[in-house]
Amino acid sequence: MSKKVSNNDSNLDDDKKELDEFSPKIKKITRISVGGICCKCNEYKRVGDIEHIYVYKETSPRCIEKHKISKKDMSSEKNAIWICEDCHRNDNYKSDELKKLKENRVEIWYETMYEVLTNTFDDTKRLETKNI
């Protein structure tokens, strides 16, 4: 005997599936915001993946209901973290740990880029001054 699925059950599954997926734009923003460096092992990886900081799975300690994250934010950049394939297999982190790892990696990347850009502009300014 097969179980009947109502339209409401089907819509709920579609909602969960949609919440589990990041758009290509979010994936790109997340990767760029950390310079392609894995937030867990801190190594540059050409191949990686986006992991959810908070998940929809009710049995997970990272469940969105337990952390009061909105469904809108579920598939947003706020809930995305860039990690390499190796680290993605090791899923024993809590959401607060993942959030902190991401914040640290983003901060380091922004500081690095600020230094690079500041030094580049300073060098350019010095070169222009010498040519006068």
PDB file of C-alpha atoms in Angstrom:
ATOM      1  CA  MET A   1       0.000   0.000   0.000  1.00  0.00           C
ATOM      2  CA  SER A   2       1.476   3.356  -0.996  1.00  0.00           C
ATOM      3  CA  LYS A   3       1.285   6.401   1.178  1.00  0.00           C
ATOM      4  CA  LYS A   4      -0.701   9.306  -0.226  1.00  0.00           C
ATOM      5  CA  VAL A   5       1.130  12.610  -0.267  1.00  0.00           C
ATOM      6  CA  SER A   6      -0.960  15.714  -0.023  1.00  0.00           C
ATOM      7  CA  ASN A   7      -0.058  18.887  -1.876  1.00  0.00           C
ATOM      8  CA  ASN A   8       0.808  20.507   1.445  1.00  0.00           C
ATOM      9  CA  ASP A   9       3.414  17.786   2.196  1.00  0.00           C
ATOM     10  CA  SER A  10       4.908  18.205  -1.275  1.00  0.00           C
ATOM     11  CA  ASN A  11       5.121  21.981  -0.853  1.00  0.00           C
ATOM     12  CA  LEU A  12       6.852  21.549   2.492  1.00  0.00           C
ATOM     13  CA  ASP A  13       9.478  19.301   0.895  1.00  0.00           C
ATOM     14  CA  ASP A  14       9.973  21.865  -1.885  1.00  0.00           C
ATOM     15  CA  ASP A  15      10.379  24.619   0.720  1.00  0.00           C
ATOM     16  CA  LYS A  16      13.040  22.591   2.559  1.00  0.00           C
ATOM     17  CA  LYS A  17      14.854  21.835  -0.704  1.00  0.00           C
ATOM     18  CA  GLU A  18      14.825  25.522  -1.661  1.00  0.00           C
ATOM     19  CA  LEU A  19      16.215  26.447   1.766  1.00  0.00           C
ATOM     20  CA  ASP A  20      19.061  23.970   1.301  1.00  0.00           C
ATOM     21  CA  GLU A  21      20.297  25.529  -1.929  1.00  0.00           C
ATOM     22  CA  PHE A  22      22.488  28.598  -2.390  1.00  0.00           C
ATOM     23  CA  SER A  23      22.259  30.635  -5.570  1.00  0.00           C
ATOM     24  CA  PRO A  24      25.357  30.855  -7.780  1.00  0.00           C
ATOM     25  CA  LYS A  25      25.676  34.517  -6.737  1.00  0.00           C
ATOM     26  CA  ILE A  26      25.734  33.626  -3.024  1.00  0.00           C
ATOM     27  CA  LYS A  27      28.291  30.884  -3.684  1.00  0.00           C
ATOM     28  CA  LYS A  28      30.554  33.327  -5.501  1.00  0.00           C
ATOM     29  CA  ILE A  29      30.218  36.056  -2.852  1.00  0.00           C
ATOM     30  CA  THR A  30      30.967  33.555  -0.088  1.00  0.00           C
ATOM     31  CA  ARG A  31      34.090  32.238  -1.810  1.00  0.00           C
ATOM     32  CA  ILE A  32      35.400  35.698  -2.691  1.00  0.00           C
ATOM     33  CA  SER A  33      34.791  37.030   0.831  1.00  0.00           C
ATOM     34  CA  VAL A  34      37.410  34.594   2.171  1.00  0.00           C
ATOM     35  CA  GLY A  35      39.739  34.599  -0.835  1.00  0.00           C
ATOM     36  CA  GLY A  36      39.065  30.946  -1.606  1.00  0.00           C
ATOM     37  CA  ILE A  37      40.647  29.948   1.690  1.00  0.00           C
ATOM     38  CA  CYS A  38      38.872  27.191   3.599  1.00  0.00           C
ATOM     39  CA  CYS A  39      37.386  28.592   6.792  1.00  0.00           C
ATOM     40  CA  LYS A  40      38.118  25.359   8.674  1.00  0.00           C
ATOM     41  CA  CYS A  41      41.697  24.374   7.698  1.00  0.00           C
ATOM     42  CA  ASN A  42      42.824  27.842   6.509  1.00  0.00           C
ATOM     43  CA  GLU A  43      44.314  26.502   3.274  1.00  0.00           C
ATOM     44  CA  TYR A  44      43.714  27.871  -0.202  1.00  0.00           C
ATOM     45  CA  LYS A  45      41.744  25.347  -2.222  1.00  0.00           C
ATOM     46  CA  ARG A  46      40.717  25.670  -5.859  1.00  0.00           C
ATOM     47  CA  VAL A  47      37.893  23.231  -5.213  1.00  0.00           C
ATOM     48  CA  GLY A  48      35.565  23.671  -2.287  1.00  0.00           C
ATOM     49  CA  ASP A  49      31.964  23.859  -1.296  1.00  0.00           C
ATOM     50  CA  ILE A  50      29.505  26.037   0.520  1.00  0.00           C
ATOM     51  CA  GLU A  51      28.218  24.631   3.783  1.00  0.00           C
ATOM     52  CA  HIS A  52      25.272  25.887   5.804  1.00  0.00           C
ATOM     53  CA  ILE A  53      26.143  27.332   9.194  1.00  0.00           C
ATOM     54  CA  TYR A  54      22.600  26.574  10.293  1.00  0.00           C
ATOM     55  CA  VAL A  55      20.694  23.650   8.780  1.00  0.00           C
ATOM     56  CA  TYR A  56      17.050  22.714   8.371  1.00  0.00           C
ATOM     57  CA  LYS A  57      17.521  19.140   9.608  1.00  0.00           C
ATOM     58  CA  GLU A  58      15.523  18.956  12.837  1.00  0.00           C
ATOM     59  CA  THR A  59      17.790  16.371  14.483  1.00  0.00           C
ATOM     60  CA  SER A  60      20.918  18.496  13.992  1.00  0.00           C
ATOM     61  CA  PRO A  61      22.297  20.732  16.762  1.00  0.00           C
ATOM     62  CA  ARG A  62      22.643  23.338  13.972  1.00  0.00           C
ATOM     63  CA  CYS A  63      18.880  23.309  13.295  1.00  0.00           C
ATOM     64  CA  ILE A  64      17.466  26.737  12.373  1.00  0.00           C
ATOM     65  CA  GLU A  65      14.604  26.499  14.860  1.00  0.00           C
ATOM     66  CA  LYS A  66      17.071  26.066  17.718  1.00  0.00           C
ATOM     67  CA  HIS A  67      19.010  29.148  16.641  1.00  0.00           C
ATOM     68  CA  LYS A  68      16.121  31.381  15.609  1.00  0.00           C
ATOM     69  CA  ILE A  69      17.400  32.026  12.084  1.00  0.00           C
ATOM     70  CA  SER A  70      14.737  33.118   9.627  1.00  0.00           C
ATOM     71  CA  LYS A  71      13.874  30.981   6.623  1.00  0.00           C
ATOM     72  CA  LYS A  72      14.829  33.961   4.431  1.00  0.00           C
ATOM     73  CA  ASP A  73      18.370  33.930   5.854  1.00  0.00           C
ATOM     74  CA  MET A  74      18.687  30.163   5.430  1.00  0.00           C
ATOM     75  CA  SER A  75      19.947  30.447   1.843  1.00  0.00           C
ATOM     76  CA  SER A  76      21.639  33.838   2.264  1.00  0.00           C
ATOM     77  CA  GLU A  77      25.337  34.698   2.470  1.00  0.00           C
ATOM     78  CA  LYS A  78      24.950  35.086   6.250  1.00  0.00           C
ATOM     79  CA  ASN A  79      24.381  31.340   6.509  1.00  0.00           C
ATOM     80  CA  ALA A  80      27.067  30.271   4.031  1.00  0.00           C
ATOM     81  CA  ILE A  81      30.643  29.255   4.794  1.00  0.00           C
ATOM     82  CA  TRP A  82      33.371  28.318   2.259  1.00  0.00           C
ATOM     83  CA  ILE A  83      35.149  25.065   3.039  1.00  0.00           C
ATOM     84  CA  CYS A  84      37.291  22.605   1.119  1.00  0.00           C
ATOM     85  CA  GLU A  85      36.060  19.162   0.124  1.00  0.00           C
ATOM     86  CA  ASP A  86      38.116  17.442   2.841  1.00  0.00           C
ATOM     87  CA  CYS A  87      36.688  19.594   5.629  1.00  0.00           C
ATOM     88  CA  HIS A  88      33.156  19.256   4.251  1.00  0.00           C
ATOM     89  CA  ARG A  89      33.320  15.538   4.990  1.00  0.00           C
ATOM     90  CA  ASN A  90      34.088  16.296   8.651  1.00  0.00           C
ATOM     91  CA  ASP A  91      30.813  17.777   9.860  1.00  0.00           C
ATOM     92  CA  ASN A  92      31.304  17.793  13.620  1.00  0.00           C
ATOM     93  CA  TYR A  93      31.259  21.569  14.093  1.00  0.00           C
ATOM     94  CA  LYS A  94      28.517  23.456  15.883  1.00  0.00           C
ATOM     95  CA  SER A  95      26.927  26.453  14.206  1.00  0.00           C
ATOM     96  CA  ASP A  96      28.501  28.940  16.634  1.00  0.00           C
ATOM     97  CA  GLU A  97      31.947  27.504  15.840  1.00  0.00           C
ATOM     98  CA  LEU A  98      31.305  27.719  12.086  1.00  0.00           C
ATOM     99  CA  LYS A  99      30.057  31.281  12.410  1.00  0.00           C
ATOM    100  CA  LYS A 100      33.191  32.284  14.337  1.00  0.00           C
ATOM    101  CA  LEU A 101      35.483  30.506  11.837  1.00  0.00           C
ATOM    102  CA  LYS A 102      33.841  32.410   8.981  1.00  0.00           C
ATOM    103  CA  GLU A 103      33.999  35.767  10.782  1.00  0.00           C
ATOM    104  CA  ASN A 104      37.706  35.272  11.512  1.00  0.00           C
ATOM    105  CA  ARG A 105      38.542  34.225   7.940  1.00  0.00           C
ATOM    106  CA  VAL A 106      36.585  37.149   6.423  1.00  0.00           C
ATOM    107  CA  GLU A 107      38.308  39.615   8.767  1.00  0.00           C
ATOM    108  CA  ILE A 108      41.769  38.255   7.926  1.00  0.00           C
ATOM    109  CA  TRP A 109      41.014  38.382   4.202  1.00  0.00           C
ATOM    110  CA  TYR A 110      39.757  41.973   4.374  1.00  0.00           C
ATOM    111  CA  GLU A 111      42.830  43.032   6.372  1.00  0.00           C
ATOM    112  CA  THR A 112      45.083  41.309   3.831  1.00  0.00           C
ATOM    113  CA  MET A 113      43.354  42.964   0.896  1.00  0.00           C
ATOM    114  CA  TYR A 114      43.496  46.347   2.634  1.00  0.00           C
ATOM    115  CA  GLU A 115      47.253  45.943   3.088  1.00  0.00           C
ATOM    116  CA  VAL A 116      47.745  44.875  -0.529  1.00  0.00           C
ATOM    117  CA  LEU A 117      45.673  47.748  -1.888  1.00  0.00           C
ATOM    118  CA  THR A 118      47.231  50.318   0.453  1.00  0.00           C
ATOM    119  CA  ASN A 119      50.755  49.255  -0.516  1.00  0.00           C
ATOM    120  CA  THR A 120      49.829  49.190  -4.202  1.00  0.00           C
ATOM    121  CA  PHE A 121      48.442  52.712  -4.095  1.00  0.00           C
ATOM    122  CA  ASP A 122      51.417  53.961  -2.050  1.00  0.00           C
ATOM    123  CA  ASP A 123      53.833  52.459  -4.606  1.00  0.00           C
ATOM    124  CA  THR A 124      51.852  54.022  -7.458  1.00  0.00           C
ATOM    125  CA  LYS A 125      51.906  57.411  -5.734  1.00  0.00           C
ATOM    126  CA  ARG A 126      55.683  57.183  -5.203  1.00  0.00           C
ATOM    127  CA  LEU A 127      56.210  56.289  -8.873  1.00  0.00           C
ATOM    128  CA  GLU A 128      54.099  59.246 -10.008  1.00  0.00           C
ATOM    129  CA  THR A 129      56.065  61.584  -7.736  1.00  0.00           C
ATOM    130  CA  LYS A 130      59.403  60.355  -9.141  1.00  0.00           C
ATOM    131  CA  ASN A 131      58.255  61.002 -12.705  1.00  0.00           C
ATOM    132  CA  ILE A 132      57.493  64.671 -12.039  1.00  0.00           C
TER     133      ILE A 132
END
